[in-house]
Short mmCIF file of C-alpha atoms in Angstrom, two decimals:
data_model
loop_
_atom_site.label_atom_id
_atom_site.label_comp_id
_atom_site.label_asym_id
_atom_site.label_seq_id
_atom_site.Cartn_x
_atom_site.Cartn_y
_atom_site.Cartn_z
CA ASN A 1 -28.87 14.67 23.65
CA ALA A 2 -27.52 14.33 19.98
CA ARG A 3 -24.89 17.63 20.57
CA LEU A 4 -23.25 15.47 23.87
CA LEU A 5 -23.15 12.32 21.69
CA VAL A 6 -21.43 13.91 18.82
CA TRP A 7 -18.87 15.90 21.13
CA PHE A 8 -18.03 12.25 22.48
CA LEU A 9 -17.43 10.76 19.49
CA GLU A 10 -15.15 13.94 17.85
CA LEU A 11 -13.41 12.89 20.76
CA TYR A 12 -12.76 9.67 20.44
CA ARG A 13 -12.06 10.18 16.41
CA ASN A 14 -10.05 12.93 17.29
CA LYS A 15 -6.84 10.53 17.99
CA MET A 16 -7.57 8.40 14.82
CA LYS A 17 -7.25 11.61 12.60
CA LYS A 18 -4.12 12.41 14.44
CA TYR A 19 -2.52 9.43 12.56
CA LEU A 20 -4.07 9.87 9.58
CA ARG A 21 -2.89 13.80 8.98
CA LYS A 22 0.15 12.07 9.56
CA SER A 23 0.12 9.21 7.25
CA ARG A 24 1.62 9.44 3.10
CA ARG A 25 -1.41 7.28 1.79
CA PHE A 26 -4.42 8.19 3.79
CA GLU A 27 -6.98 11.28 5.17
CA ALA A 28 -8.39 12.11 8.11
CA PRO A 29 -12.37 12.11 7.66
CA SER A 30 -13.72 15.42 8.10
CA SER A 31 -15.38 16.28 11.44
CA ILE A 32 -18.82 15.41 12.11
CA TYR A 33 -19.64 18.95 12.02
CA GLU A 34 -18.07 20.05 8.82
CA LEU A 35 -20.33 17.06 7.71
CA MET A 36 -23.28 18.68 9.51
CA ALA A 37 -22.49 22.32 7.78
CA GLY A 38 -21.67 21.01 4.44
CA VAL A 39 -25.41 19.40 4.16
CA ASP A 40 -27.36 21.51 6.25
CA ASP A 41 -29.52 22.98 3.65
CA ILE A 42 -29.76 20.07 1.87
CA VAL A 43 -31.71 17.81 4.70
CA GLN A 44 -32.46 18.32 7.68
CA LEU A 45 -30.69 17.29 10.16
CA GLY A 46 -33.54 15.96 12.40
CA ASN A 47 -33.84 13.17 10.15
CA ILE A 48 -32.23 10.03 11.32
CA THR A 49 -34.72 7.63 8.69
CA GLY A 50 -32.04 4.81 7.79
CA GLU A 51 -28.71 6.91 8.25
CA GLY A 52 -30.61 10.21 7.68
CA TRP A 53 -28.48 13.22 7.25
CA PHE A 54 -25.15 11.58 7.66
CA LEU A 55 -25.25 9.54 4.06
CA THR A 56 -25.83 12.78 1.90
CA ALA A 57 -22.98 14.33 4.22
CA GLU A 58 -20.40 11.42 2.80
CA MET A 59 -21.79 11.51 -0.60
CA VAL A 60 -21.03 15.15 -0.32
CA GLU A 61 -17.65 14.64 1.54
CA LEU A 62 -16.50 12.62 -1.45
CA ILE A 63 -17.29 14.54 -4.48
CA GLU A 64 -16.06 18.04 -2.88
CA GLU A 65 -12.60 15.40 -2.24
CA GLY A 66 -12.50 14.78 -5.53
CA ALA A 67 -14.07 11.00 -5.71
CA PRO A 68 -17.08 12.33 -8.37
CA SER A 69 -18.46 8.27 -8.68
CA ILE A 70 -20.34 7.41 -6.11
CA ALA A 71 -21.85 4.44 -5.23
CA CYS A 72 -24.64 4.31 -2.98
CA VAL A 73 -25.13 0.64 -1.82
CA GLN A 74 -27.91 -1.05 -0.18
CA PRO A 75 -29.82 -3.54 0.66
CA PHE A 76 -33.37 -4.10 -0.56
CA ALA A 77 -34.37 -4.44 2.95
CA CYS A 78 -33.49 -1.05 4.32
CA LEU A 79 -36.33 1.04 3.03
CA PRO A 80 -35.32 4.34 4.74
CA ASN A 81 -32.07 4.06 3.26
CA HIS A 82 -34.07 4.08 -0.33
CA VAL A 83 -35.64 7.42 0.52
CA THR A 84 -33.36 9.43 2.07
CA GLY A 85 -30.35 8.18 -0.08
CA LYS A 86 -32.16 8.18 -3.52
CA GLY A 87 -34.15 11.09 -2.30
CA MET A 88 -30.87 13.38 -2.21
CA ILE A 89 -29.43 12.40 -5.28
CA LYS A 90 -31.22 14.58 -7.52
CA GLU A 91 -30.34 17.56 -5.18
CA LEU A 92 -26.39 16.31 -5.23
CA ARG A 93 -26.27 16.16 -9.26
CA ARG A 94 -27.83 19.35 -9.33
CA ARG A 95 -25.29 20.58 -6.88
CA PHE A 96 -22.48 18.69 -8.50
CA PRO A 97 -23.04 18.48 -12.09
CA GLY A 98 -19.84 16.21 -12.31
CA ALA A 99 -21.10 14.08 -9.69
CA ASN A 100 -21.66 9.59 -10.91
CA ILE A 101 -23.98 8.71 -8.44
CA SER A 102 -25.70 5.58 -8.62
CA ALA A 103 -28.41 3.64 -5.99
CA ILE A 104 -27.67 0.45 -6.18
CA ASP A 105 -29.91 -2.37 -4.30
CA TYR A 106 -28.70 -5.98 -3.76
CA ASP A 107 -29.86 -8.90 -1.71
CA PRO A 108 -27.62 -9.26 0.92
CA GLY A 109 -28.41 -13.23 0.53
CA SER A 110 -27.30 -13.15 -2.85
CA SER A 111 -23.91 -14.20 -4.49
CA GLU A 112 -20.45 -12.87 -3.65
CA VAL A 113 -19.96 -11.87 -7.43
CA ASN A 114 -23.06 -9.89 -7.34
CA GLN A 115 -21.45 -8.02 -4.39
CA ARG A 116 -17.79 -6.85 -5.31
CA PRO A 117 -16.40 -4.42 -7.02
CA VAL A 118 -16.66 -4.76 -11.10
CA GLY A 119 -13.26 -3.83 -11.47
CA ILE A 120 -11.81 -6.71 -9.11
CA THR A 121 -13.80 -9.13 -11.04
CA THR A 122 -12.89 -7.49 -14.09
CA ILE A 123 -8.78 -7.75 -13.50
CA ALA A 124 -9.10 -11.12 -12.34
CA THR A 125 -10.75 -12.86 -15.44
CA ALA A 126 -8.34 -10.75 -17.62
CA VAL A 127 -5.68 -12.06 -15.74
CA GLY A 128 -6.95 -15.72 -14.90
CA GLU A 129 -7.35 -15.08 -11.25
CA ASP A 130 -9.50 -15.37 -8.40
CA ALA A 131 -10.97 -12.45 -7.54
CA GLY A 132 -10.25 -12.99 -3.51
CA THR A 133 -6.76 -13.62 -4.70
CA ILE A 134 -6.54 -9.92 -6.51
CA GLU A 135 -7.29 -8.58 -3.09
CA GLU A 136 -5.81 -10.28 -0.38
CA VAL A 137 -2.27 -11.16 -2.01
CA TYR A 138 -1.82 -8.75 -5.56
CA GLU A 139 -2.96 -5.24 -4.03
CA PRO A 140 -1.35 -6.10 -1.15
CA PHE A 141 1.91 -6.75 -2.05
CA LEU A 142 1.48 -3.84 -5.05
CA ILE A 143 0.77 -1.01 -1.95
CA GLN A 144 4.06 -2.85 -0.04
CA GLU A 145 5.99 -2.13 -3.31
CA GLY A 146 5.10 1.04 -3.73
CA PHE A 147 3.22 0.82 -6.98
CA LEU A 148 -0.04 1.26 -5.63
CA VAL A 149 -1.52 3.82 -3.16
CA ARG A 150 -5.05 3.91 -1.70
CA THR A 151 -6.68 7.58 -1.79
CA PRO A 152 -10.31 8.33 -0.94
CA ARG A 153 -11.15 8.18 -4.74
CA GLY A 154 -9.30 4.84 -5.07
CA ARG A 155 -6.86 3.03 -5.77
CA GLU A 156 -3.84 5.11 -7.74
CA ALA A 157 -1.06 4.07 -9.68
CA THR A 158 2.28 5.68 -8.78
CA GLU A 159 4.96 7.34 -10.13
CA LEU A 160 7.24 3.60 -9.64
CA SER A 161 4.23 1.75 -11.98
CA TYR A 162 4.48 4.45 -14.87
CA LYS A 163 8.77 3.86 -14.79
CA HIS A 164 8.25 0.37 -14.26
CA LEU A 165 5.91 -0.52 -17.39
CA GLY A 166 7.65 2.22 -19.44
CA VAL A 167 5.07 4.73 -19.91
CA SER A 168 4.70 8.36 -19.97
CA ILE A 169 3.01 9.85 -16.02
CA PRO A 170 0.22 11.68 -17.13
CA SER A 171 0.38 15.70 -16.09
CA LYS A 172 -1.31 15.65 -12.46
CA THR A 173 -4.45 17.80 -14.25
CA GLY A 174 -6.12 14.87 -13.16
CA THR A 175 -5.77 10.81 -11.51
CA LEU A 176 -3.31 8.83 -12.51
CA ASN A 177 -4.50 6.58 -14.70
CA LEU A 178 -2.25 3.10 -15.95
CA PHE A 179 -4.63 3.33 -19.22
CA ASP A 180 -4.43 6.96 -20.06
CA GLU A 181 -1.76 7.48 -22.77
#
């Protein structure tokens, strides 16, 4: 029974969510039941093709939590995800006009450069460093020192970053961005 499986998964996730709620840096995920309720009028919950309704539910959750830019990345070989994911994007754009959803197909056998986030590659090129070093050395250091935080919207500069760089902190109406003036 699917409901029993969902109940068991939620029971398992409760301990993790308890600790995430105490975190200053991470947010606890929504319950599977909340995700289901958020998409029951968009896609049938009986849809188990590919990621089924769950892929759409995760996109809705990201948009509602303030991360309107979504890359729906899927391997070429996964036709069910193409159908479900791409089929829902048009409806999500209609419901959330500020959403920026891009469906990206990739070949898992392609080079690492084609799969690495563009932002990391851009920063690595700009500073003349290997992208792996940025991800594995610099980013953890900046987080540990309090200059960066991970959020559902991605990495954000902290107030300490702005003070260190001598840049004024933008109003809290948007996300903090080191490059805004």
